[in-house]
XYZ file of N, CA and C in Angstrom:
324
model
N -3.198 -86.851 -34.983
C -2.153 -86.934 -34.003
C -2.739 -86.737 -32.606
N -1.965 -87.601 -31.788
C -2.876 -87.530 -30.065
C -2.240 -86.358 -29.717
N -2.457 -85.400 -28.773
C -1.722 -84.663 -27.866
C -2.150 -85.199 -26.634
N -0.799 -84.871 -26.281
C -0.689 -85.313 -24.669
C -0.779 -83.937 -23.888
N -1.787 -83.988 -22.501
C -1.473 -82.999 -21.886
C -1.101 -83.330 -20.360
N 0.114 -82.701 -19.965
C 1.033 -82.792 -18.918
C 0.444 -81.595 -17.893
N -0.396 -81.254 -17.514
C -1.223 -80.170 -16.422
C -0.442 -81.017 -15.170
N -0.321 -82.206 -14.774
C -0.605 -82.661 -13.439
C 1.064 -83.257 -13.330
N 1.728 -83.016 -13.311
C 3.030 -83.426 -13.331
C 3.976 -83.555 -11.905
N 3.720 -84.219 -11.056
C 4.235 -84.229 -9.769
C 5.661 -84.847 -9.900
N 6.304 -84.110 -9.576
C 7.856 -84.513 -9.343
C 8.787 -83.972 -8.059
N 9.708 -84.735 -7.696
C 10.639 -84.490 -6.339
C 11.775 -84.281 -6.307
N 12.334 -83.142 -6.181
C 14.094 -83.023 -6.222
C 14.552 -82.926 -5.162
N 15.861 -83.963 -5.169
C 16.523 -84.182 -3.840
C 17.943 -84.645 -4.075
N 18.868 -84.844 -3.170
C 20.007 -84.992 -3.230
C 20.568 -86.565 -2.780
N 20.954 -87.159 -3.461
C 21.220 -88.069 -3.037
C 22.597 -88.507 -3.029
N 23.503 -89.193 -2.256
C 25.122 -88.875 -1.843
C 25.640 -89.755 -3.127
N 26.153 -89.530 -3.768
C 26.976 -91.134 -4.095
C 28.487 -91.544 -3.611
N 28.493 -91.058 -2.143
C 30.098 -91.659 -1.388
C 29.752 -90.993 -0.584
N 30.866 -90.962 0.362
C 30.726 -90.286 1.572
C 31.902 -89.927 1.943
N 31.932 -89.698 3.911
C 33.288 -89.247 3.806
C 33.812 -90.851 4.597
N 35.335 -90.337 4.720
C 36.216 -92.129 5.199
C 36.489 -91.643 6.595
N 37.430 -92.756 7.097
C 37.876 -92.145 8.051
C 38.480 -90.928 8.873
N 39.019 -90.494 7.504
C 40.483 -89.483 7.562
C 39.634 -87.855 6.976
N 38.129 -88.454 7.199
C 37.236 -87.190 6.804
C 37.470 -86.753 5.480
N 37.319 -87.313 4.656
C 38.217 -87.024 2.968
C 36.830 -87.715 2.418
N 36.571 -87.005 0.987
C 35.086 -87.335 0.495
C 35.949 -89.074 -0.293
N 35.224 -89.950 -0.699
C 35.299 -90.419 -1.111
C 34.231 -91.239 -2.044
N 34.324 -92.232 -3.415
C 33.029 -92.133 -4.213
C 33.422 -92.924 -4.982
N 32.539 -93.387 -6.151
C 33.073 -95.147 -7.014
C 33.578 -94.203 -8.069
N 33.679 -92.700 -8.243
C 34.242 -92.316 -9.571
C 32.685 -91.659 -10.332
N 32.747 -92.489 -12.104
C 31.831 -91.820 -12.389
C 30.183 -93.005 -12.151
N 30.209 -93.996 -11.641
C 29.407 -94.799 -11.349
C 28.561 -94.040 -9.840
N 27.233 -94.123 -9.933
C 26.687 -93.798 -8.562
C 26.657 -95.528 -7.645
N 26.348 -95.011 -6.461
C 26.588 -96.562 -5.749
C 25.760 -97.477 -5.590
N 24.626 -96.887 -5.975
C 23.560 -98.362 -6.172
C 22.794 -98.029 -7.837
N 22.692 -98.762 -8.593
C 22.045 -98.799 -9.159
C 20.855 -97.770 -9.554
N 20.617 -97.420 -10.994
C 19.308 -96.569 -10.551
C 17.762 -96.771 -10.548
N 17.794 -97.897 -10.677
C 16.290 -98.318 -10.546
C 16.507 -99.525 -9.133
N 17.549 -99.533 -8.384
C 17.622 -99.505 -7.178
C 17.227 -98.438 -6.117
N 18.207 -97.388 -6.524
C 17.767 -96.050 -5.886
C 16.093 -95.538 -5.481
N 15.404 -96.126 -7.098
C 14.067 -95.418 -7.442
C 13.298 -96.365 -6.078
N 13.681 -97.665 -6.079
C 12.328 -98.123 -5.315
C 12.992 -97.973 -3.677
N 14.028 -97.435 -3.075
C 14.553 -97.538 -1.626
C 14.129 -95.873 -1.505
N 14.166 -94.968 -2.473
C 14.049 -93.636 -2.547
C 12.029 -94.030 -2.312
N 11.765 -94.347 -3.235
C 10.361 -94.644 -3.060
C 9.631 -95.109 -1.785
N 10.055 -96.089 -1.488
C 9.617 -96.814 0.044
C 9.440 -95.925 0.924
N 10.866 -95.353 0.954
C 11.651 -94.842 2.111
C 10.665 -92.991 2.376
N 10.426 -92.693 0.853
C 9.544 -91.235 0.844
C 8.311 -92.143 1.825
N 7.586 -92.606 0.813
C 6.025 -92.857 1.312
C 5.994 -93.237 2.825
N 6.828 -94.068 3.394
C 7.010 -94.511 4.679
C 6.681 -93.401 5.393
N 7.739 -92.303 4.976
C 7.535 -90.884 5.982
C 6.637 -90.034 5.709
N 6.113 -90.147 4.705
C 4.782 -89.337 4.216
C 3.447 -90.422 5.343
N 3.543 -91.548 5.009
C 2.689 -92.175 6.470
C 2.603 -92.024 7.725
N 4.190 -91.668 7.589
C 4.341 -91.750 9.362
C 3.591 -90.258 9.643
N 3.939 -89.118 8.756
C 3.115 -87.969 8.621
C 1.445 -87.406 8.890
N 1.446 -88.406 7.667
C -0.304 -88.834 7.922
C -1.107 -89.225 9.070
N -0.237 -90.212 9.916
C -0.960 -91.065 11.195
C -0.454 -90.036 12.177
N 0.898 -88.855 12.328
C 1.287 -87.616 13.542
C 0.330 -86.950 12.966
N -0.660 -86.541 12.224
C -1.719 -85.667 12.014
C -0.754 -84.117 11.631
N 0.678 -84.581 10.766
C 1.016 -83.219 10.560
C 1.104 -83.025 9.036
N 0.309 -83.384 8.460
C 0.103 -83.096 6.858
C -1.503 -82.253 7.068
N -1.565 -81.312 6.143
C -2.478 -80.380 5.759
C -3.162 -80.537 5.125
N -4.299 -80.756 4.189
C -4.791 -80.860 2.832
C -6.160 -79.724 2.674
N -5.535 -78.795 1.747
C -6.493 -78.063 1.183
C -6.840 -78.496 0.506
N -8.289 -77.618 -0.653
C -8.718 -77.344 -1.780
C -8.988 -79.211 -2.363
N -8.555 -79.129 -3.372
C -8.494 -80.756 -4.142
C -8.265 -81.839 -3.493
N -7.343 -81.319 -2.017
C -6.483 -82.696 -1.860
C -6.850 -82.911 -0.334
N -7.964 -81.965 0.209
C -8.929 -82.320 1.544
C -9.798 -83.638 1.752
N -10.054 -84.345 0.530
C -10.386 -85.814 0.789
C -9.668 -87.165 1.488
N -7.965 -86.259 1.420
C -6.707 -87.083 1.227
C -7.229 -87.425 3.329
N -8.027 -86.230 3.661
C -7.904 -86.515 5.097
C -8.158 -87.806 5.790
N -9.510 -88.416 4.942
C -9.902 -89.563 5.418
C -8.818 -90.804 5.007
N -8.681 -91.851 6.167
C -7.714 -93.068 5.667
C -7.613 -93.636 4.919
N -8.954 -93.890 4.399
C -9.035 -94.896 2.872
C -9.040 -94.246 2.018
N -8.933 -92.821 1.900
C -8.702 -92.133 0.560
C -6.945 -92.159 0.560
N -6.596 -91.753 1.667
C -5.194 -91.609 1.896
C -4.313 -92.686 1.435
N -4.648 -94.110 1.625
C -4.743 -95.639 1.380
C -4.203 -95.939 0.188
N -5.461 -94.939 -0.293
C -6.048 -95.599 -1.784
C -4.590 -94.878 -2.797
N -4.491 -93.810 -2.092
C -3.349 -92.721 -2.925
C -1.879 -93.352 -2.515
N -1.859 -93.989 -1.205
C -0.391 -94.505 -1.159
C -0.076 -95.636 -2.357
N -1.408 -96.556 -2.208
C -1.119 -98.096 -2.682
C -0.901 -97.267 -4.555
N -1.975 -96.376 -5.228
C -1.120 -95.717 -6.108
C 0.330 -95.738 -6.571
N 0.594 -94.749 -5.570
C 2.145 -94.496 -5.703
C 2.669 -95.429 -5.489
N 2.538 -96.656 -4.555
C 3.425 -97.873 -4.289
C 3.568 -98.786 -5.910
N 2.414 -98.822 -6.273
C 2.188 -99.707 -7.766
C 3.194 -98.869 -8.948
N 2.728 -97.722 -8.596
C 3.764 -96.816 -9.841
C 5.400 -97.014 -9.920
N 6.112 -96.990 -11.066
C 7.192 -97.209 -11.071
C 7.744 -95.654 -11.102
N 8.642 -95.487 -10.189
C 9.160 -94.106 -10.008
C 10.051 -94.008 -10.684
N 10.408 -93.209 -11.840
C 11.894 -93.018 -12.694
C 12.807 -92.081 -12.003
N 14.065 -92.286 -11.500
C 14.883 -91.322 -11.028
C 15.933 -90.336 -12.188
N 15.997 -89.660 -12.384
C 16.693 -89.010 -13.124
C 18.394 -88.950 -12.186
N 19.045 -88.940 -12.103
C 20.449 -89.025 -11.484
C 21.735 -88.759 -12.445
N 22.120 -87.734 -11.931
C 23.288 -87.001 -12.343
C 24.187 -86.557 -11.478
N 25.391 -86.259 -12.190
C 26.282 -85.864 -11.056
C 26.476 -84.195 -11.253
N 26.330 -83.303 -10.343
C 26.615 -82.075 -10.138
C 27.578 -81.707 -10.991
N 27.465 -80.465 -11.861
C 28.383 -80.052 -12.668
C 29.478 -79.418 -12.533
N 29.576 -79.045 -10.821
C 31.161 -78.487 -10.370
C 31.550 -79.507 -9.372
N 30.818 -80.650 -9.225
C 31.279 -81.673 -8.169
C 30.470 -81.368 -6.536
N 30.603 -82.599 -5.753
C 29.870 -82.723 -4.922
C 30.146 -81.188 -3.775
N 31.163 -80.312 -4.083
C 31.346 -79.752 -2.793
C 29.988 -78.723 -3.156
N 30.235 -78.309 -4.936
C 29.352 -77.145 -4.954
C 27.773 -77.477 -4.512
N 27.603 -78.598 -4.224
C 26.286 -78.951 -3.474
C 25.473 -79.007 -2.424
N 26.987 -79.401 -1.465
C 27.119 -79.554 -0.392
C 27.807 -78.594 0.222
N 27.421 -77.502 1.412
C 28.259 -76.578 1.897
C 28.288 -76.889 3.491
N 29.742 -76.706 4.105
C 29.646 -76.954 5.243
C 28.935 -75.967 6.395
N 28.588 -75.830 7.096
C 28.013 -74.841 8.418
C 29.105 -74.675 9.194
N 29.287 -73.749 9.223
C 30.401 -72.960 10.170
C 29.473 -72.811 11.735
């Protein structure tokens, strides 16, 4: 039997809306459907990360210690975007188990 070993497991949790509010400031939403697709989501969620992780890279405000101090030079940096660009990102997407407010809190 193979074993698999999972040591390196990079993953991202984040919130993503599925509605918003209307005019009349009232949440609104498709129900139990999210609003795009989810292997829509994965590659606009995808783009849209790495884009700002670049824009990061070229403001010189990313850090890299220890393992990931090679990441400094461009063509290593490059080499790790076009990576992640080729990879297919799986989104996991669910809906909150007391509903969108318990997620979302307003600022007083």
């Amino acid at each position: 039997m193979r074993r698999l070993r999972l040591y390196f497991h990079p993953h991202i949790h984040t919130i993503v809306l599925g509605g918003g509010l209307d005019s009349k400031n009232q949440w609104k939403d498709n129900g139990e459907d999210f609003f795009l697709p989810t292997k829509v989501i994965s590659r606009v969620f995808r783009g849209k990360y790495l884009e700002a992780l670049k824009q990061l890279w070229s403001d010189g405000e990313l850090e890299f210690h220890g393992a990931a101090e090679p990441l400094k030079n461009h063509y290593a940096f490059k080499k790790l975007l076009d990576s992640c660009y080729s990879k297919e990102w799986i989104p996991y997407c669910k809906k909150p188990f007391r509903g969108a407010e318990s997620v979302i809190t307003q600022q007083e």
